[in-house]
């Protein structure tokens, strides 16, 4: 346990809506080691972002969260008061959201927003904060930090604002950085730059990274290990390269096959159907209505997780734990 940074056991999150109870996260277990980069991948509505917000305890008022534990660096976050969580958020755990313009304050300069995070969590003097702001702007690649610290979000592009968000998130040297779709609204070139910047800074700061994305390409670039999430459950997890080369769950296989090829000559494969609503989850395996390998057992029972090797785990009745392969 000495190397474990984040340990989540049996996390469940529901929301009360006018359509009934929405089951967003359904009893997941998640573990991260110090210095590790872990990805959570899946379609929109899989529960990825809710998982990240649960760690930060930033869920809406209509949400209900329960878990056996959410342990961060040996401390159970569920036992923390709101005042204690305010010191943890932005200080020991930081989060980058997918839309920087929606996250940054439009009436405050970019430099003042970075300085605010430093002031709240470090207690440093004004001159020290000023130098730290310039250092952070320089680290994330903002040209002429002295001038641009006075700029406002609307004066910057999406990529530049995302760099500022990274500067805010890393300004207090957090142990864990949660990045929720940080490159979604950016063009391909800027995406690559932001990912390279994140990897560089995470390495320099010796922080852990929890990357949330619907894009396996982003996860492959940024992470060592990945959890594949669907309908609030983790269906497969393991080293990124293992899942990309030898996926065991039909859903993981479908996600990988749906990645566009560089040649552009092959027909793009898709997973049939749509992810069900959180208040209308199917019985049995949650993926069975869309699975091309579905069996009778899948309709009525939830599969347990099978451990393979090197931390590779899968929840699937189609998988043969004896032969360690999928039934074709």
PDB file of C-alpha atoms in Angstrom:
ATOM      1  CA  UNK A   1       0.000   0.000   0.000  1.00  0.00           C
ATOM      2  CA  UNK A   2       3.029   2.317   0.397  1.00  0.00           C
ATOM      3  CA  UNK A   3       3.149   3.050  -3.331  1.00  0.00           C
ATOM      4  CA  UNK A   4      -0.627   3.396  -3.761  1.00  0.00           C
ATOM      5  CA  UNK A   5      -1.806   6.962  -4.305  1.00  0.00           C
ATOM      6  CA  UNK A   6      -5.501   6.462  -5.092  1.00  0.00           C
ATOM      7  CA  UNK A   7      -7.613   3.502  -4.006  1.00  0.00           C
ATOM      8  CA  UNK A   8     -11.348   3.460  -4.771  1.00  0.00           C
ATOM      9  CA  UNK A   9     -13.544   0.582  -3.653  1.00  0.00           C
ATOM     10  CA  UNK A  10     -17.158  -0.021  -4.703  1.00  0.00           C
ATOM     11  CA  UNK A  11     -17.892   3.517  -5.929  1.00  0.00           C
ATOM     12  CA  UNK A  12     -21.551   4.124  -6.809  1.00  0.00           C
ATOM     13  CA  UNK A  13     -23.104   7.370  -8.016  1.00  0.00           C
ATOM     14  CA  UNK A  14     -26.756   8.009  -8.839  1.00  0.00           C
ATOM     15  CA  UNK A  15     -28.614  11.141  -9.896  1.00  0.00           C
ATOM     16  CA  UNK A  16     -32.246  11.974  -9.256  1.00  0.00           C
ATOM     17  CA  UNK A  17     -33.924  13.372 -12.371  1.00  0.00           C
ATOM     18  CA  UNK A  18     -37.448  13.884 -13.665  1.00  0.00           C
ATOM     19  CA  UNK A  19     -36.981  10.616 -15.565  1.00  0.00           C
ATOM     20  CA  UNK A  20     -36.168   8.679 -12.401  1.00  0.00           C
ATOM     21  CA  UNK A  21     -32.947   7.476 -10.790  1.00  0.00           C
ATOM     22  CA  UNK A  22     -29.954   7.593 -13.141  1.00  0.00           C
ATOM     23  CA  UNK A  23     -27.199   5.086 -12.321  1.00  0.00           C
ATOM     24  CA  UNK A  24     -24.005   6.810 -13.464  1.00  0.00           C
ATOM     25  CA  UNK A  25     -21.346   4.690 -11.706  1.00  0.00           C
ATOM     26  CA  UNK A  26     -22.127   1.149 -10.587  1.00  0.00           C
ATOM     27  CA  UNK A  27     -19.700  -0.170  -7.992  1.00  0.00           C
ATOM     28  CA  UNK A  28     -16.300   0.293  -9.621  1.00  0.00           C
ATOM     29  CA  UNK A  29     -12.888  -0.410  -8.071  1.00  0.00           C
ATOM     30  CA  UNK A  30      -9.926   1.704  -9.133  1.00  0.00           C
ATOM     31  CA  UNK A  31      -6.294   1.823  -7.980  1.00  0.00           C
ATOM     32  CA  UNK A  32      -3.464   4.157  -8.999  1.00  0.00           C
ATOM     33  CA  UNK A  33       0.152   4.080  -7.919  1.00  0.00           C
ATOM     34  CA  UNK A  34       2.305   7.126  -7.255  1.00  0.00           C
ATOM     35  CA  UNK A  35       3.830   8.449 -10.470  1.00  0.00           C
ATOM     36  CA  UNK A  36       1.488   6.394 -12.648  1.00  0.00           C
ATOM     37  CA  UNK A  37      -0.489   7.633 -15.664  1.00  0.00           C
ATOM     38  CA  UNK A  38      -3.888   5.927 -15.878  1.00  0.00           C
ATOM     39  CA  UNK A  39      -6.522   6.425 -18.550  1.00  0.00           C
ATOM     40  CA  UNK A  40     -10.276   5.946 -18.408  1.00  0.00           C
ATOM     41  CA  UNK A  41     -11.740   5.474 -21.881  1.00  0.00           C
ATOM     42  CA  UNK A  42     -15.284   4.959 -23.117  1.00  0.00           C
ATOM     43  CA  UNK A  43     -18.160   6.556 -24.994  1.00  0.00           C
ATOM     44  CA  UNK A  44     -19.947   9.669 -23.777  1.00  0.00           C
ATOM     45  CA  UNK A  45     -22.285   8.726 -20.932  1.00  0.00           C
ATOM     46  CA  UNK A  46     -20.103   5.885 -19.651  1.00  0.00           C
ATOM     47  CA  UNK A  47     -19.502   7.531 -16.263  1.00  0.00           C
ATOM     48  CA  UNK A  48     -15.912   8.663 -16.847  1.00  0.00           C
ATOM     49  CA  UNK A  49     -16.306  12.314 -15.873  1.00  0.00           C
ATOM     50  CA  UNK A  50     -18.570  11.445 -12.932  1.00  0.00           C
ATOM     51  CA  UNK A  51     -15.786   9.219 -11.597  1.00  0.00           C
ATOM     52  CA  UNK A  52     -13.319  12.107 -11.765  1.00  0.00           C
ATOM     53  CA  UNK A  53     -15.761  14.507 -10.111  1.00  0.00           C
ATOM     54  CA  UNK A  54     -16.464  11.936  -7.390  1.00  0.00           C
ATOM     55  CA  UNK A  55     -12.794  11.903  -6.426  1.00  0.00           C
ATOM     56  CA  UNK A  56     -12.893  15.696  -6.118  1.00  0.00           C
ATOM     57  CA  UNK A  57     -16.332  15.557  -4.445  1.00  0.00           C
ATOM     58  CA  UNK A  58     -17.685  18.089  -6.932  1.00  0.00           C
ATOM     59  CA  UNK A  59     -20.952  16.366  -7.840  1.00  0.00           C
ATOM     60  CA  UNK A  60     -24.239  18.241  -8.264  1.00  0.00           C
ATOM     61  CA  UNK A  61     -26.735  18.445  -5.421  1.00  0.00           C
ATOM     62  CA  UNK A  62     -29.012  15.864  -7.040  1.00  0.00           C
ATOM     63  CA  UNK A  63     -26.198  13.287  -6.889  1.00  0.00           C
ATOM     64  CA  UNK A  64     -25.857  10.526  -4.317  1.00  0.00           C
ATOM     65  CA  UNK A  65     -22.385   9.053  -3.788  1.00  0.00           C
ATOM     66  CA  UNK A  66     -21.474   5.935  -1.835  1.00  0.00           C
ATOM     67  CA  UNK A  67     -18.270   3.921  -1.613  1.00  0.00           C
ATOM     68  CA  UNK A  68     -16.461   1.635   0.780  1.00  0.00           C
ATOM     69  CA  UNK A  69     -13.564   4.070   0.461  1.00  0.00           C
ATOM     70  CA  UNK A  70     -11.982   6.735  -1.702  1.00  0.00           C
ATOM     71  CA  UNK A  71      -8.471   6.698  -0.304  1.00  0.00           C
ATOM     72  CA  UNK A  72      -5.986   9.338  -1.447  1.00  0.00           C
ATOM     73  CA  UNK A  73      -2.422   8.992  -0.176  1.00  0.00           C
ATOM     74  CA  UNK A  74      -3.718   6.974   2.768  1.00  0.00           C
ATOM     75  CA  UNK A  75      -6.555   9.364   3.690  1.00  0.00           C
ATOM     76  CA  UNK A  76     -10.248   8.575   3.124  1.00  0.00           C
ATOM     77  CA  UNK A  77     -11.709  11.539   1.203  1.00  0.00           C
ATOM     78  CA  UNK A  78     -15.220  10.498   2.206  1.00  0.00           C
ATOM     79  CA  UNK A  79     -14.397  11.437   5.795  1.00  0.00           C
ATOM     80  CA  UNK A  80     -13.149  14.927   4.921  1.00  0.00           C
ATOM     81  CA  UNK A  81     -15.212  18.023   5.665  1.00  0.00           C
ATOM     82  CA  UNK A  82     -15.966  20.480   2.873  1.00  0.00           C
ATOM     83  CA  UNK A  83     -13.382  22.877   4.323  1.00  0.00           C
ATOM     84  CA  UNK A  84     -10.746  20.158   4.256  1.00  0.00           C
ATOM     85  CA  UNK A  85     -11.690  19.250   0.667  1.00  0.00           C
ATOM     86  CA  UNK A  86     -11.203  22.878  -0.426  1.00  0.00           C
ATOM     87  CA  UNK A  87      -7.568  22.639   0.651  1.00  0.00           C
ATOM     88  CA  UNK A  88      -7.137  19.320  -1.173  1.00  0.00           C
ATOM     89  CA  UNK A  89      -8.761  20.533  -4.415  1.00  0.00           C
ATOM     90  CA  UNK A  90      -6.253  22.523  -6.424  1.00  0.00           C
ATOM     91  CA  UNK A  91      -3.523  21.804  -3.902  1.00  0.00           C
ATOM     92  CA  UNK A  92      -2.994  18.053  -3.685  1.00  0.00           C
ATOM     93  CA  UNK A  93      -5.477  17.087  -6.427  1.00  0.00           C
ATOM     94  CA  UNK A  94      -6.043  19.288  -9.477  1.00  0.00           C
ATOM     95  CA  UNK A  95      -8.434  18.921 -12.402  1.00  0.00           C
ATOM     96  CA  UNK A  96      -8.328  20.151 -15.999  1.00  0.00           C
ATOM     97  CA  UNK A  97     -11.691  20.358 -17.750  1.00  0.00           C
ATOM     98  CA  UNK A  98     -12.371  19.925 -21.461  1.00  0.00           C
ATOM     99  CA  UNK A  99     -13.644  23.451 -22.135  1.00  0.00           C
ATOM    100  CA  UNK A 100     -11.187  26.062 -20.831  1.00  0.00           C
ATOM    101  CA  UNK A 101     -13.427  29.000 -21.748  1.00  0.00           C
ATOM    102  CA  UNK A 102     -16.180  27.580 -19.548  1.00  0.00           C
ATOM    103  CA  UNK A 103     -13.714  27.021 -16.690  1.00  0.00           C
ATOM    104  CA  UNK A 104     -11.780  30.300 -16.732  1.00  0.00           C
ATOM    105  CA  UNK A 105     -13.292  33.496 -15.311  1.00  0.00           C
ATOM    106  CA  UNK A 106     -13.906  35.865 -18.259  1.00  0.00           C
ATOM    107  CA  UNK A 107     -13.541  39.060 -16.174  1.00  0.00           C
ATOM    108  CA  UNK A 108     -10.207  38.199 -14.529  1.00  0.00           C
ATOM    109  CA  UNK A 109      -6.822  38.286 -16.216  1.00  0.00           C
ATOM    110  CA  UNK A 110      -5.116  34.968 -16.833  1.00  0.00           C
ATOM    111  CA  UNK A 111      -2.241  35.839 -14.530  1.00  0.00           C
ATOM    112  CA  UNK A 112      -4.554  36.714 -11.649  1.00  0.00           C
ATOM    113  CA  UNK A 113      -6.323  33.359 -11.992  1.00  0.00           C
ATOM    114  CA  UNK A 114      -3.031  31.475 -11.727  1.00  0.00           C
ATOM    115  CA  UNK A 115      -1.985  33.679  -8.802  1.00  0.00           C
ATOM    116  CA  UNK A 116      -5.270  32.995  -6.995  1.00  0.00           C
ATOM    117  CA  UNK A 117      -4.603  29.251  -6.969  1.00  0.00           C
ATOM    118  CA  UNK A 118      -1.094  29.834  -5.625  1.00  0.00           C
ATOM    119  CA  UNK A 119      -2.337  32.249  -2.940  1.00  0.00           C
ATOM    120  CA  UNK A 120      -5.068  29.911  -1.687  1.00  0.00           C
ATOM    121  CA  UNK A 121      -2.910  26.800  -1.437  1.00  0.00           C
ATOM    122  CA  UNK A 122       0.621  28.028  -0.736  1.00  0.00           C
ATOM    123  CA  UNK A 123       0.325  31.192   1.347  1.00  0.00           C
ATOM    124  CA  UNK A 124       3.338  32.685  -0.477  1.00  0.00           C
ATOM    125  CA  UNK A 125       3.955  36.443  -0.539  1.00  0.00           C
ATOM    126  CA  UNK A 126       2.963  38.700  -3.448  1.00  0.00           C
ATOM    127  CA  UNK A 127       6.437  38.938  -4.994  1.00  0.00           C
ATOM    128  CA  UNK A 128       6.917  35.163  -4.829  1.00  0.00           C
ATOM    129  CA  UNK A 129       3.471  34.600  -6.375  1.00  0.00           C
ATOM    130  CA  UNK A 130       4.272  37.067  -9.154  1.00  0.00           C
ATOM    131  CA  UNK A 131       7.483  35.227 -10.067  1.00  0.00           C
ATOM    132  CA  UNK A 132       5.672  31.875  -9.866  1.00  0.00           C
ATOM    133  CA  UNK A 133       2.997  33.093 -12.313  1.00  0.00           C
ATOM    134  CA  UNK A 134       5.657  34.107 -14.829  1.00  0.00           C
ATOM    135  CA  UNK A 135       7.473  30.790 -14.354  1.00  0.00           C
ATOM    136  CA  UNK A 136       4.266  28.772 -14.907  1.00  0.00           C
ATOM    137  CA  UNK A 137       3.300  30.753 -18.029  1.00  0.00           C
ATOM    138  CA  UNK A 138       6.776  30.166 -19.392  1.00  0.00           C
ATOM    139  CA  UNK A 139       6.655  26.436 -18.542  1.00  0.00           C
ATOM    140  CA  UNK A 140       3.402  25.890 -20.448  1.00  0.00           C
ATOM    141  CA  UNK A 141       4.699  27.731 -23.513  1.00  0.00           C
ATOM    142  CA  UNK A 142       2.898  31.083 -23.264  1.00  0.00           C
ATOM    143  CA  UNK A 143       5.079  33.666 -25.090  1.00  0.00           C
ATOM    144  CA  UNK A 144       6.025  36.927 -23.350  1.00  0.00           C
ATOM    145  CA  UNK A 145       4.671  35.977 -19.902  1.00  0.00           C
ATOM    146  CA  UNK A 146       5.082  39.519 -18.548  1.00  0.00           C
ATOM    147  CA  UNK A 147       2.678  40.873 -21.180  1.00  0.00           C
ATOM    148  CA  UNK A 148       0.295  37.936 -21.509  1.00  0.00           C
ATOM    149  CA  UNK A 149      -0.325  37.566 -17.773  1.00  0.00           C
ATOM    150  CA  UNK A 150      -2.533  40.658 -18.201  1.00  0.00           C
ATOM    151  CA  UNK A 151      -4.562  39.101 -21.045  1.00  0.00           C
ATOM    152  CA  UNK A 152      -8.125  37.815 -20.678  1.00  0.00           C
ATOM    153  CA  UNK A 153      -9.473  34.422 -21.818  1.00  0.00           C
ATOM    154  CA  UNK A 154     -11.327  35.844 -24.849  1.00  0.00           C
ATOM    155  CA  UNK A 155      -8.029  37.185 -26.180  1.00  0.00           C
ATOM    156  CA  UNK A 156      -6.485  33.707 -26.341  1.00  0.00           C
ATOM    157  CA  UNK A 157      -7.183  30.696 -28.566  1.00  0.00           C
ATOM    158  CA  UNK A 158      -8.585  27.446 -27.160  1.00  0.00           C
ATOM    159  CA  UNK A 159      -5.148  25.851 -27.132  1.00  0.00           C
ATOM    160  CA  UNK A 160      -3.562  28.798 -25.317  1.00  0.00           C
ATOM    161  CA  UNK A 161      -6.362  28.864 -22.739  1.00  0.00           C
ATOM    162  CA  UNK A 162      -5.878  25.145 -22.161  1.00  0.00           C
ATOM    163  CA  UNK A 163      -2.209  25.844 -21.488  1.00  0.00           C
ATOM    164  CA  UNK A 164      -3.292  28.374 -18.864  1.00  0.00           C
ATOM    165  CA  UNK A 165      -5.598  25.754 -17.323  1.00  0.00           C
ATOM    166  CA  UNK A 166      -2.617  23.392 -17.097  1.00  0.00           C
ATOM    167  CA  UNK A 167      -0.571  26.165 -15.471  1.00  0.00           C
ATOM    168  CA  UNK A 168      -3.315  26.697 -12.857  1.00  0.00           C
ATOM    169  CA  UNK A 169      -3.633  22.963 -12.221  1.00  0.00           C
ATOM    170  CA  UNK A 170       0.105  22.406 -11.748  1.00  0.00           C
ATOM    171  CA  UNK A 171       0.975  25.677 -10.000  1.00  0.00           C
ATOM    172  CA  UNK A 172       0.754  24.085  -6.534  1.00  0.00           C
ATOM    173  CA  UNK A 173       2.518  20.849  -7.476  1.00  0.00           C
ATOM    174  CA  UNK A 174      -0.402  18.431  -6.955  1.00  0.00           C
ATOM    175  CA  UNK A 175       0.234  14.747  -6.373  1.00  0.00           C
ATOM    176  CA  UNK A 176      -2.649  13.853  -8.715  1.00  0.00           C
ATOM    177  CA  UNK A 177      -3.801  15.608 -11.876  1.00  0.00           C
ATOM    178  CA  UNK A 178      -7.190  14.634 -13.305  1.00  0.00           C
ATOM    179  CA  UNK A 179      -7.488  15.640 -16.973  1.00  0.00           C
ATOM    180  CA  UNK A 180     -11.065  15.387 -18.266  1.00  0.00           C
ATOM    181  CA  UNK A 181     -11.039  15.378 -22.080  1.00  0.00           C
ATOM    182  CA  UNK A 182      -8.387  18.150 -22.125  1.00  0.00           C
ATOM    183  CA  UNK A 183      -7.898  18.043 -25.920  1.00  0.00           C
ATOM    184  CA  UNK A 184     -11.457  17.482 -27.192  1.00  0.00           C
ATOM    185  CA  UNK A 185     -12.112  21.027 -28.452  1.00  0.00           C
ATOM    186  CA  UNK A 186      -8.665  21.435 -30.029  1.00  0.00           C
ATOM    187  CA  UNK A 187      -7.369  20.812 -33.537  1.00  0.00           C
ATOM    188  CA  UNK A 188      -5.092  17.819 -34.123  1.00  0.00           C
ATOM    189  CA  UNK A 189      -1.827  19.778 -34.066  1.00  0.00           C
ATOM    190  CA  UNK A 190      -2.732  21.583 -30.845  1.00  0.00           C
ATOM    191  CA  UNK A 191      -3.902  18.282 -29.320  1.00  0.00           C
ATOM    192  CA  UNK A 192      -0.456  16.806 -29.887  1.00  0.00           C
ATOM    193  CA  UNK A 193       1.226  19.863 -28.364  1.00  0.00           C
ATOM    194  CA  UNK A 194      -0.986  19.782 -25.262  1.00  0.00           C
ATOM    195  CA  UNK A 195      -0.402  16.037 -24.749  1.00  0.00           C
ATOM    196  CA  UNK A 196       3.365  16.465 -25.098  1.00  0.00           C
ATOM    197  CA  UNK A 197       3.240  19.356 -22.632  1.00  0.00           C
ATOM    198  CA  UNK A 198       1.199  17.348 -20.113  1.00  0.00           C
ATOM    199  CA  UNK A 199       3.565  14.376 -20.277  1.00  0.00           C
ATOM    200  CA  UNK A 200       6.606  16.628 -19.877  1.00  0.00           C
ATOM    201  CA  UNK A 201       5.227  18.541 -16.900  1.00  0.00           C
ATOM    202  CA  UNK A 202       3.832  15.441 -15.177  1.00  0.00           C
ATOM    203  CA  UNK A 203       7.276  13.849 -15.451  1.00  0.00           C
ATOM    204  CA  UNK A 204       9.043  16.961 -14.143  1.00  0.00           C
ATOM    205  CA  UNK A 205       6.624  17.430 -11.251  1.00  0.00           C
ATOM    206  CA  UNK A 206       6.624  13.671 -10.445  1.00  0.00           C
ATOM    207  CA  UNK A 207       2.820  13.743 -10.320  1.00  0.00           C
ATOM    208  CA  UNK A 208       0.279  11.063 -11.199  1.00  0.00           C
ATOM    209  CA  UNK A 209      -2.099  11.553 -14.138  1.00  0.00           C
ATOM    210  CA  UNK A 210      -5.679  10.332 -14.456  1.00  0.00           C
ATOM    211  CA  UNK A 211      -6.641  10.965 -18.089  1.00  0.00           C
ATOM    212  CA  UNK A 212     -10.333  10.766 -19.028  1.00  0.00           C
ATOM    213  CA  UNK A 213     -11.067  10.461 -22.746  1.00  0.00           C
ATOM    214  CA  UNK A 214     -13.272   8.847 -25.374  1.00  0.00           C
ATOM    215  CA  UNK A 215     -10.245   8.656 -27.677  1.00  0.00           C
ATOM    216  CA  UNK A 216      -7.987   5.597 -27.482  1.00  0.00           C
ATOM    217  CA  UNK A 217      -5.366   7.539 -29.441  1.00  0.00           C
ATOM    218  CA  UNK A 218      -5.093  10.123 -26.661  1.00  0.00           C
ATOM    219  CA  UNK A 219      -4.911   7.398 -23.999  1.00  0.00           C
ATOM    220  CA  UNK A 220      -2.200   5.578 -25.942  1.00  0.00           C
ATOM    221  CA  UNK A 221      -0.078   8.738 -26.086  1.00  0.00           C
ATOM    222  CA  UNK A 222      -0.512   9.813 -22.468  1.00  0.00           C
ATOM    223  CA  UNK A 223      -1.013   6.702 -20.312  1.00  0.00           C
ATOM    224  CA  UNK A 224       0.683   3.500 -19.194  1.00  0.00           C
ATOM    225  CA  UNK A 225      -2.490   1.738 -18.054  1.00  0.00           C
ATOM    226  CA  UNK A 226      -6.144   2.046 -19.071  1.00  0.00           C
ATOM    227  CA  UNK A 227      -9.619   1.219 -17.753  1.00  0.00           C
ATOM    228  CA  UNK A 228     -12.380   0.700 -20.332  1.00  0.00           C
ATOM    229  CA  UNK A 229     -15.653   2.027 -18.926  1.00  0.00           C
ATOM    230  CA  UNK A 230     -19.203   1.396 -20.106  1.00  0.00           C
ATOM    231  CA  UNK A 231     -22.535   2.158 -18.387  1.00  0.00           C
ATOM    232  CA  UNK A 232     -20.816   3.015 -15.138  1.00  0.00           C
ATOM    233  CA  UNK A 233     -18.749  -0.182 -14.963  1.00  0.00           C
ATOM    234  CA  UNK A 234     -15.122  -1.004 -15.782  1.00  0.00           C
ATOM    235  CA  UNK A 235     -15.290  -3.865 -18.283  1.00  0.00           C
ATOM    236  CA  UNK A 236     -11.559  -4.266 -18.916  1.00  0.00           C
ATOM    237  CA  UNK A 237      -8.334  -2.835 -17.554  1.00  0.00           C
ATOM    238  CA  UNK A 238      -4.635  -3.363 -18.045  1.00  0.00           C
ATOM    239  CA  UNK A 239      -1.487  -1.999 -19.676  1.00  0.00           C
ATOM    240  CA  UNK A 240      -2.344   0.186 -22.683  1.00  0.00           C
ATOM    241  CA  UNK A 241      -0.258  -1.822 -25.110  1.00  0.00           C
ATOM    242  CA  UNK A 242      -1.855  -5.107 -24.007  1.00  0.00           C
ATOM    243  CA  UNK A 243      -5.364  -3.776 -24.601  1.00  0.00           C
ATOM    244  CA  UNK A 244      -4.457  -2.290 -27.973  1.00  0.00           C
ATOM    245  CA  UNK A 245      -2.814  -5.461 -29.270  1.00  0.00           C
ATOM    246  CA  UNK A 246      -4.885  -8.114 -27.461  1.00  0.00           C
ATOM    247  CA  UNK A 247      -8.282  -6.747 -26.367  1.00  0.00           C
ATOM    248  CA  UNK A 248     -10.337  -9.317 -24.478  1.00  0.00           C
ATOM    249  CA  UNK A 249     -13.738  -7.650 -24.099  1.00  0.00           C
ATOM    250  CA  UNK A 250     -15.926  -7.241 -27.213  1.00  0.00           C
ATOM    251  CA  UNK A 251     -16.507  -3.596 -26.255  1.00  0.00           C
ATOM    252  CA  UNK A 252     -12.771  -2.860 -26.085  1.00  0.00           C
ATOM    253  CA  UNK A 253     -12.358  -4.641 -29.411  1.00  0.00           C
ATOM    254  CA  UNK A 254     -15.114  -2.497 -30.909  1.00  0.00           C
ATOM    255  CA  UNK A 255     -13.611   0.757 -29.633  1.00  0.00           C
ATOM    256  CA  UNK A 256     -10.221  -0.085 -31.118  1.00  0.00           C
ATOM    257  CA  UNK A 257     -11.671  -1.127 -34.475  1.00  0.00           C
ATOM    258  CA  UNK A 258     -13.605   2.140 -34.663  1.00  0.00           C
ATOM    259  CA  UNK A 259     -10.383   4.202 -34.608  1.00  0.00           C
ATOM    260  CA  UNK A 260      -9.908   5.787 -38.079  1.00  0.00           C
ATOM    261  CA  UNK A 261      -6.949   4.387 -40.028  1.00  0.00           C
ATOM    262  CA  UNK A 262      -4.264   6.647 -41.473  1.00  0.00           C
ATOM    263  CA  UNK A 263      -4.763   5.206 -44.957  1.00  0.00           C
ATOM    264  CA  UNK A 264      -8.409   6.316 -45.006  1.00  0.00           C
ATOM    265  CA  UNK A 265      -9.180   3.574 -47.520  1.00  0.00           C
ATOM    266  CA  UNK A 266     -10.856   1.143 -45.113  1.00  0.00           C
ATOM    267  CA  UNK A 267     -14.500   1.402 -44.119  1.00  0.00           C
ATOM    268  CA  UNK A 268     -14.837   2.717 -40.566  1.00  0.00           C
ATOM    269  CA  UNK A 269     -16.207   0.048 -38.230  1.00  0.00           C
ATOM    270  CA  UNK A 270     -18.825   1.018 -35.660  1.00  0.00           C
ATOM    271  CA  UNK A 271     -20.347  -0.533 -32.557  1.00  0.00           C
ATOM    272  CA  UNK A 272     -24.061  -1.126 -33.310  1.00  0.00           C
ATOM    273  CA  UNK A 273     -26.706   0.592 -31.193  1.00  0.00           C
ATOM    274  CA  UNK A 274     -26.293   3.286 -28.575  1.00  0.00           C
ATOM    275  CA  UNK A 275     -25.251   3.402 -24.944  1.00  0.00           C
ATOM    276  CA  UNK A 276     -28.445   2.993 -22.846  1.00  0.00           C
ATOM    277  CA  UNK A 277     -29.769   5.693 -20.553  1.00  0.00           C
ATOM    278  CA  UNK A 278     -28.652   5.492 -16.937  1.00  0.00           C
ATOM    279  CA  UNK A 279     -32.246   4.921 -15.811  1.00  0.00           C
ATOM    280  CA  UNK A 280     -32.804   2.112 -18.318  1.00  0.00           C
ATOM    281  CA  UNK A 281     -29.816  -0.179 -17.842  1.00  0.00           C
ATOM    282  CA  UNK A 282     -30.260  -3.713 -19.206  1.00  0.00           C
ATOM    283  CA  UNK A 283     -30.247  -6.783 -17.003  1.00  0.00           C
ATOM    284  CA  UNK A 284     -27.249  -9.103 -17.040  1.00  0.00           C
ATOM    285  CA  UNK A 285     -24.122  -7.812 -18.742  1.00  0.00           C
ATOM    286  CA  UNK A 286     -24.700  -4.129 -19.517  1.00  0.00           C
ATOM    287  CA  UNK A 287     -23.093  -4.508 -22.955  1.00  0.00           C
ATOM    288  CA  UNK A 288     -25.112  -7.497 -24.149  1.00  0.00           C
ATOM    289  CA  UNK A 289     -27.668  -5.532 -26.294  1.00  0.00           C
ATOM    290  CA  UNK A 290     -24.796  -4.319 -28.504  1.00  0.00           C
ATOM    291  CA  UNK A 291     -22.507  -7.357 -28.328  1.00  0.00           C
ATOM    292  CA  UNK A 292     -22.015  -9.572 -31.401  1.00  0.00           C
ATOM    293  CA  UNK A 293     -20.764 -12.432 -29.178  1.00  0.00           C
ATOM    294  CA  UNK A 294     -23.655 -12.428 -26.711  1.00  0.00           C
ATOM    295  CA  UNK A 295     -24.653 -15.730 -25.071  1.00  0.00           C
ATOM    296  CA  UNK A 296     -27.721 -16.732 -23.052  1.00  0.00           C
ATOM    297  CA  UNK A 297     -25.906 -16.240 -19.726  1.00  0.00           C
ATOM    298  CA  UNK A 298     -25.077 -12.643 -20.677  1.00  0.00           C
ATOM    299  CA  UNK A 299     -28.775 -11.742 -20.666  1.00  0.00           C
ATOM    300  CA  UNK A 300     -29.368 -12.581 -17.009  1.00  0.00           C
ATOM    301  CA  UNK A 301     -26.115 -12.464 -15.004  1.00  0.00           C
ATOM    302  CA  UNK A 302     -23.430  -9.866 -14.389  1.00  0.00           C
ATOM    303  CA  UNK A 303     -19.939 -11.206 -15.169  1.00  0.00           C
ATOM    304  CA  UNK A 304     -17.215 -11.118 -12.527  1.00  0.00           C
ATOM    305  CA  UNK A 305     -13.706  -9.845 -13.240  1.00  0.00           C
ATOM    306  CA  UNK A 306     -11.113 -12.384 -14.436  1.00  0.00           C
ATOM    307  CA  UNK A 307      -7.432 -11.611 -13.786  1.00  0.00           C
ATOM    308  CA  UNK A 308      -5.160 -12.527 -16.681  1.00  0.00           C
ATOM    309  CA  UNK A 309      -1.574 -11.299 -16.233  1.00  0.00           C
ATOM    310  CA  UNK A 310       0.328  -8.069 -15.652  1.00  0.00           C
ATOM    311  CA  UNK A 311      -2.763  -6.489 -14.101  1.00  0.00           C
ATOM    312  CA  UNK A 312      -4.922  -7.270 -17.149  1.00  0.00           C
ATOM    313  CA  UNK A 313      -8.535  -7.903 -16.008  1.00  0.00           C
ATOM    314  CA  UNK A 314     -11.774  -8.417 -17.920  1.00  0.00           C
ATOM    315  CA  UNK A 315     -15.475  -8.806 -17.078  1.00  0.00           C
ATOM    316  CA  UNK A 316     -16.987 -11.055 -19.742  1.00  0.00           C
ATOM    317  CA  UNK A 317     -18.788 -14.429 -19.915  1.00  0.00           C
ATOM    318  CA  UNK A 318     -17.468 -14.867 -23.429  1.00  0.00           C
ATOM    319  CA  UNK A 319     -13.956 -14.947 -22.028  1.00  0.00           C
ATOM    320  CA  UNK A 320     -12.678 -18.410 -21.065  1.00  0.00           C
ATOM    321  CA  UNK A 321     -10.601 -17.988 -17.863  1.00  0.00           C
ATOM    322  CA  UNK A 322      -9.085 -21.448 -18.337  1.00  0.00           C
ATOM    323  CA  UNK A 323      -7.899 -20.966 -21.911  1.00  0.00           C
ATOM    324  CA  UNK A 324      -7.293 -17.226 -21.347  1.00  0.00           C
ATOM    325  CA  UNK A 325      -8.952 -16.265 -24.629  1.00  0.00           C
ATOM    326  CA  UNK A 326     -12.260 -15.184 -26.117  1.00  0.00           C
ATOM    327  CA  UNK A 327     -14.651 -17.851 -27.392  1.00  0.00           C
ATOM    328  CA  UNK A 328     -14.952 -17.205 -31.110  1.00  0.00           C
TER     329      UNK A 328
END
